[in-house]
Coordinates of N, CA and C and ligand atoms in Angstrom, one line a residue:
X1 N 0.8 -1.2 0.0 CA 0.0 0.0 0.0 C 0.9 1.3 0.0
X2 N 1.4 1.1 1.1 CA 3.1 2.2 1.0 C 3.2 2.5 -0.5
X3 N 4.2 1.6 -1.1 CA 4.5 1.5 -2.2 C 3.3 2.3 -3.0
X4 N 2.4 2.2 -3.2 CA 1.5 2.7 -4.4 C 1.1 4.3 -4.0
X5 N 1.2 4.5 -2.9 CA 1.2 5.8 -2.4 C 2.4 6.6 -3.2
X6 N 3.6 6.0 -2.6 CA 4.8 6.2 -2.7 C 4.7 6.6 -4.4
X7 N 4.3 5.9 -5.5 CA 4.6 5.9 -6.8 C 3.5 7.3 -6.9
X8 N 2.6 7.3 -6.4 CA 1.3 8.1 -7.0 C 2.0 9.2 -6.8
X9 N 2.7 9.4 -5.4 CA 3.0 10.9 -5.3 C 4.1 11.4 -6.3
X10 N 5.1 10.4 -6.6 CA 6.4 10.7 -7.2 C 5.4 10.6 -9.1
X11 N 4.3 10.4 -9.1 CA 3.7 10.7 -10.8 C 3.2 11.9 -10.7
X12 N 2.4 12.3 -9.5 CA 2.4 13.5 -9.4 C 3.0 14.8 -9.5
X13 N 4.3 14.2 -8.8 CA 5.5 15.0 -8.7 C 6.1 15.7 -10.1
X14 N 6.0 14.4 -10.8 CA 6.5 14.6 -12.6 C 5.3 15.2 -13.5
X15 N 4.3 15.2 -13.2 CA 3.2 15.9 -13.5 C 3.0 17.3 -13.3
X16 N 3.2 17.6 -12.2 CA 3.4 19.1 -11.8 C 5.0 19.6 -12.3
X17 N 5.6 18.9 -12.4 CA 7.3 19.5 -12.8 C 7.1 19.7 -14.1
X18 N 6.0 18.7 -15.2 CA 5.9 18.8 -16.8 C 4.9 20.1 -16.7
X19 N 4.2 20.4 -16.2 CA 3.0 21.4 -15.9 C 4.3 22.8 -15.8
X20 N 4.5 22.5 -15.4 CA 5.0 24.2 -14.9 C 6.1 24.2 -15.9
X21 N 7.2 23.3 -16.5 CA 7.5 23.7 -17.8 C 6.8 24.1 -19.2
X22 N 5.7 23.3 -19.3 CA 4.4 23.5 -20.3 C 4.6 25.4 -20.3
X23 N 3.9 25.7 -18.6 CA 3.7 27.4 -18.4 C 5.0 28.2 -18.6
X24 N 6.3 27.9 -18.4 CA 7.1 28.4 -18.6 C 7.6 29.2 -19.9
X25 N 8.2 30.5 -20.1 CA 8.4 31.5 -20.5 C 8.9 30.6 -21.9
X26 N 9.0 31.1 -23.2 CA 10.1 30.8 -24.4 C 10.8 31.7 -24.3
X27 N 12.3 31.3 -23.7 CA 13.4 32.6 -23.9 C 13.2 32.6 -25.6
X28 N 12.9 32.1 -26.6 CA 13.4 32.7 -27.7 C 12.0 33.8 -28.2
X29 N 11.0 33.4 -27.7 CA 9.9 34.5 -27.5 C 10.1 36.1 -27.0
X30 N 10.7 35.6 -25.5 CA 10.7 36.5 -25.0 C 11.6 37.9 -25.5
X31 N 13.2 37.1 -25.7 CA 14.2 37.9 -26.5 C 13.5 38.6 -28.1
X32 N 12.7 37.9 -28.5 CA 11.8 38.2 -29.7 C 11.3 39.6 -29.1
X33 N 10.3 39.8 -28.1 CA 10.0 41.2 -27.7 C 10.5 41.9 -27.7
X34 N 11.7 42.0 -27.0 CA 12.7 42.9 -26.5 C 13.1 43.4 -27.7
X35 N 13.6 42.3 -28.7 CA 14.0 43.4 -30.3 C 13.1 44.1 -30.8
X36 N 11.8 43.4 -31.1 CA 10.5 44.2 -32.0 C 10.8 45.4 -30.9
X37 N 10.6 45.5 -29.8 CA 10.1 46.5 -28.8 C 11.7 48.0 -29.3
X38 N 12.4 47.4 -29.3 CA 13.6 48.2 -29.6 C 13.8 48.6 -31.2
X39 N 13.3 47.5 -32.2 CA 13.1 48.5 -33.4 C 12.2 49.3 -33.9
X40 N 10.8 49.0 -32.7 CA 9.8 49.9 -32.8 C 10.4 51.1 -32.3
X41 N 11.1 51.1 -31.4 CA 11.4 52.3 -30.5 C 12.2 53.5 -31.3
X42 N 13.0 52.4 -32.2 CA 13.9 53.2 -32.8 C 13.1 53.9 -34.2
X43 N 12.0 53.3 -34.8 CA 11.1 53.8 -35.9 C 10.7 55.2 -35.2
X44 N 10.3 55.3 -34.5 CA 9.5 56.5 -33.6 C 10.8 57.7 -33.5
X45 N 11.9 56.9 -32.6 CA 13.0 58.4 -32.8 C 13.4 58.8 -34.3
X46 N 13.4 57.9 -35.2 CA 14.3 58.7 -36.5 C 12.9 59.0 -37.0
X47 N 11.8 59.1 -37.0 CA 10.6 59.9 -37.8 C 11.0 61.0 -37.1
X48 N 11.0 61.0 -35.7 CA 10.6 62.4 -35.3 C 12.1 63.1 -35.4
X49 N 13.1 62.4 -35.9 CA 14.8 62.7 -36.4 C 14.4 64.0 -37.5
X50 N 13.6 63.1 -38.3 CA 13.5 63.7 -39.9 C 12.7 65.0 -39.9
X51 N 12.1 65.4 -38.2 CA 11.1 66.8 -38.3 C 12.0 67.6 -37.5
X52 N 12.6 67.4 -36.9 CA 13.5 68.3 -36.5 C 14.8 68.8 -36.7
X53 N 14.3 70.1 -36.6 CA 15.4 70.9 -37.3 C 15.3 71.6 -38.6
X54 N 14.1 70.5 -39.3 CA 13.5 70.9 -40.6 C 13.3 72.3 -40.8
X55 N 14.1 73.2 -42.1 CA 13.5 74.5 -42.0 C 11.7 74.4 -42.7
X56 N 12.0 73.6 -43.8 CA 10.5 73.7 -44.4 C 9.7 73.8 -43.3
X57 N 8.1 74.1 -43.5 CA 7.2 74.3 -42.8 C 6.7 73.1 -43.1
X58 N 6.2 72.1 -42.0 CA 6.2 71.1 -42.1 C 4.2 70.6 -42.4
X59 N 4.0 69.6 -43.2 CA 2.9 69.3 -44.2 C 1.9 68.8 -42.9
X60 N 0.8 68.7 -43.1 CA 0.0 68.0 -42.4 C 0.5 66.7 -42.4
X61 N 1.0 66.5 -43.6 CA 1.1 64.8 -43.7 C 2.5 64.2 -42.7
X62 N 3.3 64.9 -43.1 CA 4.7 65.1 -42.0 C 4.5 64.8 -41.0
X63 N 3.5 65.7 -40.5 CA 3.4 65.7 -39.0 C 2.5 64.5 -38.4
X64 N 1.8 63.7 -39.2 CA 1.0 62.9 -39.0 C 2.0 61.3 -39.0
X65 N 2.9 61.6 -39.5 CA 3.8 60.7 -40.0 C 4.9 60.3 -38.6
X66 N 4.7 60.8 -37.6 CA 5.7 59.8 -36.6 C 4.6 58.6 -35.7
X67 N 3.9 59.3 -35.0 CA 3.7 58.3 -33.8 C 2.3 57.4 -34.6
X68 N 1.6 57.7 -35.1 CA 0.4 56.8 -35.9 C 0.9 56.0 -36.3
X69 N 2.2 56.1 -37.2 CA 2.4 54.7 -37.7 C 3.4 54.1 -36.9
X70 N 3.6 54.2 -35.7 CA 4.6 53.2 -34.7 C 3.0 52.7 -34.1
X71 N 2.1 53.4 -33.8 CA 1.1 52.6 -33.7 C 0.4 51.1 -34.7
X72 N 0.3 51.3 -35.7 CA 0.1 50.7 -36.7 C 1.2 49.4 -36.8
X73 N 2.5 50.0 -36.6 CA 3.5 48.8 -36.5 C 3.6 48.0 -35.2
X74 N 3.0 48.8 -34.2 CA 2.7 48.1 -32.9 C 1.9 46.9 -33.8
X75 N 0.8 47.1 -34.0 CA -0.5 46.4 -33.8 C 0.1 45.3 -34.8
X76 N 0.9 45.3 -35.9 CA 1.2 44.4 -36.8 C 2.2 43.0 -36.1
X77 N 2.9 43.8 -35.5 CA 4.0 43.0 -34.4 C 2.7 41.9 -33.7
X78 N 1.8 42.7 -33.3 CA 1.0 42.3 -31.9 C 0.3 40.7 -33.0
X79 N -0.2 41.4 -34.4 CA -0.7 40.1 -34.9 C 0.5 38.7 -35.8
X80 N 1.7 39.3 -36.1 CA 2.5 38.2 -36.6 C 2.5 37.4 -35.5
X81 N 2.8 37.8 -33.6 CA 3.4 36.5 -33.2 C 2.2 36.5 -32.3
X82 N 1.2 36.9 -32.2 CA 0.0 36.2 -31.2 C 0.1 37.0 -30.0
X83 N 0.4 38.1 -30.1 CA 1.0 38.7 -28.8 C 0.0 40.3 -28.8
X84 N -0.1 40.8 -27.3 CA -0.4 42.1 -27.5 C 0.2 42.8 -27.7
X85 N 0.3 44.2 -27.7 CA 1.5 44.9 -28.2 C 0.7 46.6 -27.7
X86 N 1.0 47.1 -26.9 CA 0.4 48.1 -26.3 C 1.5 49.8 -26.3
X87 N 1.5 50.7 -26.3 CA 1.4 52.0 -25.9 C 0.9 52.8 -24.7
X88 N 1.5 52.9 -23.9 CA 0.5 53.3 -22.5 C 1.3 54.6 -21.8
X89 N -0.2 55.3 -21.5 CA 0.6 56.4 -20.7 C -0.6 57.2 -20.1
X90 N -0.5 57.5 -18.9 CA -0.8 58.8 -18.2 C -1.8 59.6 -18.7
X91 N -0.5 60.2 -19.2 CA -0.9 61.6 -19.8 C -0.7 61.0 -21.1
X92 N -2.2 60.3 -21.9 CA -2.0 59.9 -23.1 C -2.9 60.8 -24.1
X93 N -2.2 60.6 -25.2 CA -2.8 61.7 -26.9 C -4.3 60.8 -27.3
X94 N -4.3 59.6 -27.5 CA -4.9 58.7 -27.7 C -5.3 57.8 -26.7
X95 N -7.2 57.8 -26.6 CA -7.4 57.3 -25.5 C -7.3 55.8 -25.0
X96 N -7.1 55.0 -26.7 CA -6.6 53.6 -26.1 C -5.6 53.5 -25.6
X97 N -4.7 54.4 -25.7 CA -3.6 54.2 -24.6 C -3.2 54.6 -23.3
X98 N -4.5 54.3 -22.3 CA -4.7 55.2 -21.2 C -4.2 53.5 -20.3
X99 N -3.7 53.4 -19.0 CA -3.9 52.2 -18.4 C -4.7 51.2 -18.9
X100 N -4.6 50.0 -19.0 CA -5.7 49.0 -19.3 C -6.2 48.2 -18.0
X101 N -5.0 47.9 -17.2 CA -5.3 47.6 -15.6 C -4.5 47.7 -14.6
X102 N -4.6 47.2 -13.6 CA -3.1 47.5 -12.6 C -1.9 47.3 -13.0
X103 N -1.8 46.1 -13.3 CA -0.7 45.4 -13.9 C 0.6 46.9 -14.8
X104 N -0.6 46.9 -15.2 CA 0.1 48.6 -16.3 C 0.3 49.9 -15.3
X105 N -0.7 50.2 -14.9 CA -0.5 51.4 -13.6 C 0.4 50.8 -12.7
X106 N 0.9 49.8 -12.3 CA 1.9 49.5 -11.5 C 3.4 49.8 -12.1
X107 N 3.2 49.1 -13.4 CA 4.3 49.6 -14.2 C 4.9 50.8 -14.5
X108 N 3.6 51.6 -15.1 CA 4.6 53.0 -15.0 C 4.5 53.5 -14.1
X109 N 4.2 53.1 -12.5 CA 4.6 53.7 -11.4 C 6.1 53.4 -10.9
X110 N 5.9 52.0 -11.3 CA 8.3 51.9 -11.4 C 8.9 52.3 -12.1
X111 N 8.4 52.7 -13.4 CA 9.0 53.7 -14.0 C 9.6 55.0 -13.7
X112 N 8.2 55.9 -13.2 CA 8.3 57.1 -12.5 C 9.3 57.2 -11.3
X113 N 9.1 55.9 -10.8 CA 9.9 56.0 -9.2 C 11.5 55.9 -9.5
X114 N 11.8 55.1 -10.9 CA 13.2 54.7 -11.0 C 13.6 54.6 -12.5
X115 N 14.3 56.3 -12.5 CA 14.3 56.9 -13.7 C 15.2 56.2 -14.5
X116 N 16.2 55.1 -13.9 CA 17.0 54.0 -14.3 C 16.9 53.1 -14.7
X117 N 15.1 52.7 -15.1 CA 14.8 51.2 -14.9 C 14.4 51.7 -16.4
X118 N 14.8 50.5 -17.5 CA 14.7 50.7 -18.8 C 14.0 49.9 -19.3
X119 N 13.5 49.0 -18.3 CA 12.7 47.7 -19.0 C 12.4 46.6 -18.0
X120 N 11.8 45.8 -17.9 CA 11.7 44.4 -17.2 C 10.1 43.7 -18.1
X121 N 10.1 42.4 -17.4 CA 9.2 41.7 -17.4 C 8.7 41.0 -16.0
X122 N 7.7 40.0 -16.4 CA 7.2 39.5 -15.1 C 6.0 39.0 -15.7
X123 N 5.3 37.8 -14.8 CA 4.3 37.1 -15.0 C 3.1 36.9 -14.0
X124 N 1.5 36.8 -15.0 CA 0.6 37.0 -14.2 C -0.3 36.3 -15.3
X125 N -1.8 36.5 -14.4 CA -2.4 35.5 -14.6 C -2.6 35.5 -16.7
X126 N -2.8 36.8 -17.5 CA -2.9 36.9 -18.8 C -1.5 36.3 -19.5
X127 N -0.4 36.0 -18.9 CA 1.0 35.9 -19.3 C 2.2 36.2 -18.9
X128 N 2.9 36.4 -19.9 CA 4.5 37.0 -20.0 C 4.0 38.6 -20.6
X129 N 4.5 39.3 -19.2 CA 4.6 40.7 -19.6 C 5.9 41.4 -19.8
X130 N 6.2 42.3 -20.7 CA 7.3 42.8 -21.2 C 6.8 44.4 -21.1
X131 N 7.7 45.2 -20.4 CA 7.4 46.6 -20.7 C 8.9 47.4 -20.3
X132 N 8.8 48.2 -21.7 CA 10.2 49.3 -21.8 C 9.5 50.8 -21.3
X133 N 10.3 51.7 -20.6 CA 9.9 53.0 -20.7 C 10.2 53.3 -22.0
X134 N 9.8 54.9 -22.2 CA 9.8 56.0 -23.1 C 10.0 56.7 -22.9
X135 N 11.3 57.5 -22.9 CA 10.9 58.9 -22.2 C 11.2 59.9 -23.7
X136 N 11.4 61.1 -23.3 CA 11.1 62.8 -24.0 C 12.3 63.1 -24.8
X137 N 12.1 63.1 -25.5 CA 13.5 63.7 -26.5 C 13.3 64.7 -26.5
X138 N 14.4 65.3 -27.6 CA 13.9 66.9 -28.0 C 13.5 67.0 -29.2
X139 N 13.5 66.0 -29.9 CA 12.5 66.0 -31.4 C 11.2 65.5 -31.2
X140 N 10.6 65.2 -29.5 CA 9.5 65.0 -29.6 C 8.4 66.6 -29.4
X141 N 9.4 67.5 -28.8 CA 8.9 68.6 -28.1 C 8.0 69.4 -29.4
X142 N 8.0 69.0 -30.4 CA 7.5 69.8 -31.7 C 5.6 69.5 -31.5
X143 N 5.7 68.3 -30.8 CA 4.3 67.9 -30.4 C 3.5 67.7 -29.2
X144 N 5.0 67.1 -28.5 CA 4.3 67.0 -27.0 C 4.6 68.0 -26.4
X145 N 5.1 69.3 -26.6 CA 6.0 70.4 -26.1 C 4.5 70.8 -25.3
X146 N 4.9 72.8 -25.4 CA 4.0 73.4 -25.0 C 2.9 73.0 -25.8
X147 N 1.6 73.5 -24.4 CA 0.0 73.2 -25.1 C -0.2 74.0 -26.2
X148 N 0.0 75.1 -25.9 CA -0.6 76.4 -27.6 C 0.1 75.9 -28.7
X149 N 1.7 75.3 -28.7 CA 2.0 75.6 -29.8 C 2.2 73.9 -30.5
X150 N 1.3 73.2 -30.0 CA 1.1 71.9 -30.7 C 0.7 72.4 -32.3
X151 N 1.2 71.0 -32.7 CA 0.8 71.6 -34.7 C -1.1 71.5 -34.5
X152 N -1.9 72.3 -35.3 CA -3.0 72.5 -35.3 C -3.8 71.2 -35.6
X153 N -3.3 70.0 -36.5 CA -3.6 68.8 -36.5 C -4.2 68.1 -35.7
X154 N -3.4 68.8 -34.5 CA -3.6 67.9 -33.2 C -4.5 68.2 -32.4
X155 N -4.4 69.5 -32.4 CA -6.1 70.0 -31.7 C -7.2 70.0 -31.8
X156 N -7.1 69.6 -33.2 CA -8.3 69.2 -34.0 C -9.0 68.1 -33.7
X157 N -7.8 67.0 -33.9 CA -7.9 65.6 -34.3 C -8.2 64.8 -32.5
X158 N -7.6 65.2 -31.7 CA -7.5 65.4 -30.4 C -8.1 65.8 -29.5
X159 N -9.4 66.2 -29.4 CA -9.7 67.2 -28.1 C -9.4 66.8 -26.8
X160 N -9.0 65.2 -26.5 CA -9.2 65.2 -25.1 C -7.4 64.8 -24.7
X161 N -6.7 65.4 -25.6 CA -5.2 65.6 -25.2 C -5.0 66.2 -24.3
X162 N -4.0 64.3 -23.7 CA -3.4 64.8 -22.2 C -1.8 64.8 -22.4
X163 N -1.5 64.8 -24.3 CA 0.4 64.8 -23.9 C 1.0 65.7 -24.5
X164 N 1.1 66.8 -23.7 CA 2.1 67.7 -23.9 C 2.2 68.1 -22.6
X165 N 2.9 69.7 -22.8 CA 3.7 70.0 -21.9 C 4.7 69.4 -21.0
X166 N 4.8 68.0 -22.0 CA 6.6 67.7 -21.4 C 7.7 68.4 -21.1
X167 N 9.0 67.9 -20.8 CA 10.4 68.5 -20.6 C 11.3 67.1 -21.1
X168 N 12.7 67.3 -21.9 CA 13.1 66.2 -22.4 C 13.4 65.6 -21.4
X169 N 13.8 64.3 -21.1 CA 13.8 63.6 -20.2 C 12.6 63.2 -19.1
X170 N 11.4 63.7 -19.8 CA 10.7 63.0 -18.9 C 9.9 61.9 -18.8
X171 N 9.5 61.1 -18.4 CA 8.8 59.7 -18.8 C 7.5 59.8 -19.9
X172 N 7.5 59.4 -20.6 CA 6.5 60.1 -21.6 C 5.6 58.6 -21.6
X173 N 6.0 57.8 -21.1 CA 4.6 56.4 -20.8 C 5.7 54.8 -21.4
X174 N 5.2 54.3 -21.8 CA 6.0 52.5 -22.1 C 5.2 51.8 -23.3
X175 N 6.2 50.9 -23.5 CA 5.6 49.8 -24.3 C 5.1 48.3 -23.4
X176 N 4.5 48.1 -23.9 CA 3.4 46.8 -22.9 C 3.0 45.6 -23.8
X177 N 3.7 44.3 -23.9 CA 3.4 43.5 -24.3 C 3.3 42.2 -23.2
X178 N 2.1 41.9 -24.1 CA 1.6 40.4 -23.3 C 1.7 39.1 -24.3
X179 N 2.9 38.0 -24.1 CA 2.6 37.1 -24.4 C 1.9 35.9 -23.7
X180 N 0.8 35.4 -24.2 CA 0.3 34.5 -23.6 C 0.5 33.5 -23.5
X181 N 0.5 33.1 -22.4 CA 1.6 31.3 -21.9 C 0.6 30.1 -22.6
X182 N 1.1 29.2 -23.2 CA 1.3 28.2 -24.1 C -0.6 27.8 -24.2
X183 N -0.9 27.3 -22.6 CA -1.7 26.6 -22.1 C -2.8 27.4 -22.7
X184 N -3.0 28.6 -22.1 CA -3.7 29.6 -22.3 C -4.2 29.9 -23.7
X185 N -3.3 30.1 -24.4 CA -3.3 29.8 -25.9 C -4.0 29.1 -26.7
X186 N -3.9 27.7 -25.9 CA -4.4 26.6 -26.6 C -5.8 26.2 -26.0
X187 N -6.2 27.1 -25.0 CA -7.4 26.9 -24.6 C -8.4 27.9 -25.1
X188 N -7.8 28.5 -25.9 CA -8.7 29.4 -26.5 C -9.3 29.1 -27.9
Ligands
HEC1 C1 4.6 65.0 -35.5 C2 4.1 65.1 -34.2 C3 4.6 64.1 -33.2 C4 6.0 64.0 -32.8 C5 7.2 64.7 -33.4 C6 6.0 63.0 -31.7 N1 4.7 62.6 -31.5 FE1 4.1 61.2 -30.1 N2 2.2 61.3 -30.7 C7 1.7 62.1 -31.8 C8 0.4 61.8 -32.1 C9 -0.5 62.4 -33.1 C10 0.0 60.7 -31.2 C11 -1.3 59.9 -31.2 C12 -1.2 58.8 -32.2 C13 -2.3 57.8 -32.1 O1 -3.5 58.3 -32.3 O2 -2.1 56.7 -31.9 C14 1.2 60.4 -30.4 C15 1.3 59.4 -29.4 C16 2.4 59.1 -28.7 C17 2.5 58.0 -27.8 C18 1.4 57.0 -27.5 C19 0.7 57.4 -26.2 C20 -0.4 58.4 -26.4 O3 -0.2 59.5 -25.8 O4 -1.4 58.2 -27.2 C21 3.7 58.0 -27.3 C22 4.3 57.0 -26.3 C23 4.5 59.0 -28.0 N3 3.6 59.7 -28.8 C24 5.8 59.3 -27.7 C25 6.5 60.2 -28.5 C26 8.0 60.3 -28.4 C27 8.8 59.6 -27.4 C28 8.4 61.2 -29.4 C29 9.8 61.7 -29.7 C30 10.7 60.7 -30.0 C31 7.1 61.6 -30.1 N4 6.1 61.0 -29.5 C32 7.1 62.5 -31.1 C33 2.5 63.1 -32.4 C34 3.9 63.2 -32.3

């Protein structure tokens, strides 16, 4: 009787040890975010490279041409590998990218608290979370700068803009991706 106890527990044992590798992270997943997340990052600074400094008076379409389409390339990322792929902030231009839940409000509160922290991950009940800060350049100030002197596009297009009046260097919100662990995936 011992004995069969004894085996039940040690299949259990291997049961739960295959279970929790099943839930376990894909480092080659994960390292996968961290790049998308970094050549999105870098699409966003050389658009807004190519407006600053510009003498021309710059086009509606110019100006429409940095952060829309890092959004757009978010969302394409988000559909190649099954993953979400988020924008979040505060003080956001666009209201889908206001917090979605704590998990995110918690986030950019380590952000704010620890102007050194450039990124992490961590896991919960939706997945593998990945989030980088963002902070303020000076080629973003042409938009998010002062309130009056945003391009007119924006006040238009915008009424309930909450992102300006930055200063460079300041946290300007994060990227937020959720991959969803294996199980989860497959239960859907
Ligand atoms: C040409 C104007 C322009 C410039 C320059 C610009 N932005 Fe934006 N930004 C926008 C617009 C417009 C949106 C809203 C886009 C949308 O609807 O998704 C936005 C949205 C964002 C968002 C998403 C969160 C939100 O508030 O909706 C982030 C983050 C952001 N900008 C960061 C930056 C950073 C960092 C820079 C400089 C490297 C920058 N922006 C330069 C116009 C600009």
């Amino acid at each position: 009787m011992g004995r069969i106890v004894c085996l039940l527990l040690i299949c259990l044992w291997l049961w739960s040890g295959s279970l929790a590798a099943w839930a376990s992270v894909d480092p080659g997943e994960l390292a996968k975010a961290v790049t998308e997340i970094e050549l999105l990052d870098q699409m966003r600074t050389s658009l807004a490279g190519t407006l600053e400094g510009s003498t021309e008076e710059p086009t509606l379409d110019t100006f429409k041409a940095v952060c829309a389409p890092v959004g757009r390339r978010a969302q394409a990322i988000a559909q190649e590998n099954g993953w979400q792929v988020r924008q979040v902030a505060l003080k956001y231009r666009n209201p889908n990218h206001k917090p979605q839940d704590a998990a995110e409000e918690r986030a950019l509160a380590e952000f704010a608290a620890h102007p050194d922290l450039q990124g992490f991950w961590q896991r919960d009940e939706r997945g593998v979370r990945y989030f980088r800060r963002i902070d303020v350049q000076a080629s973003c100030l042409v938009c998010h700068g002062a309130k009056d002197s945003r391009p007119p596009f924006i006040q238009t297009k915008y009424p309930q803009d909450l992102a300006y009046n930055f200063q460079v260097g300041d946290l300007r919100g994060m990227y937020a991706v959720i991959i969803p662990e294996l199980e989860k995936a497959l239960e859907k």
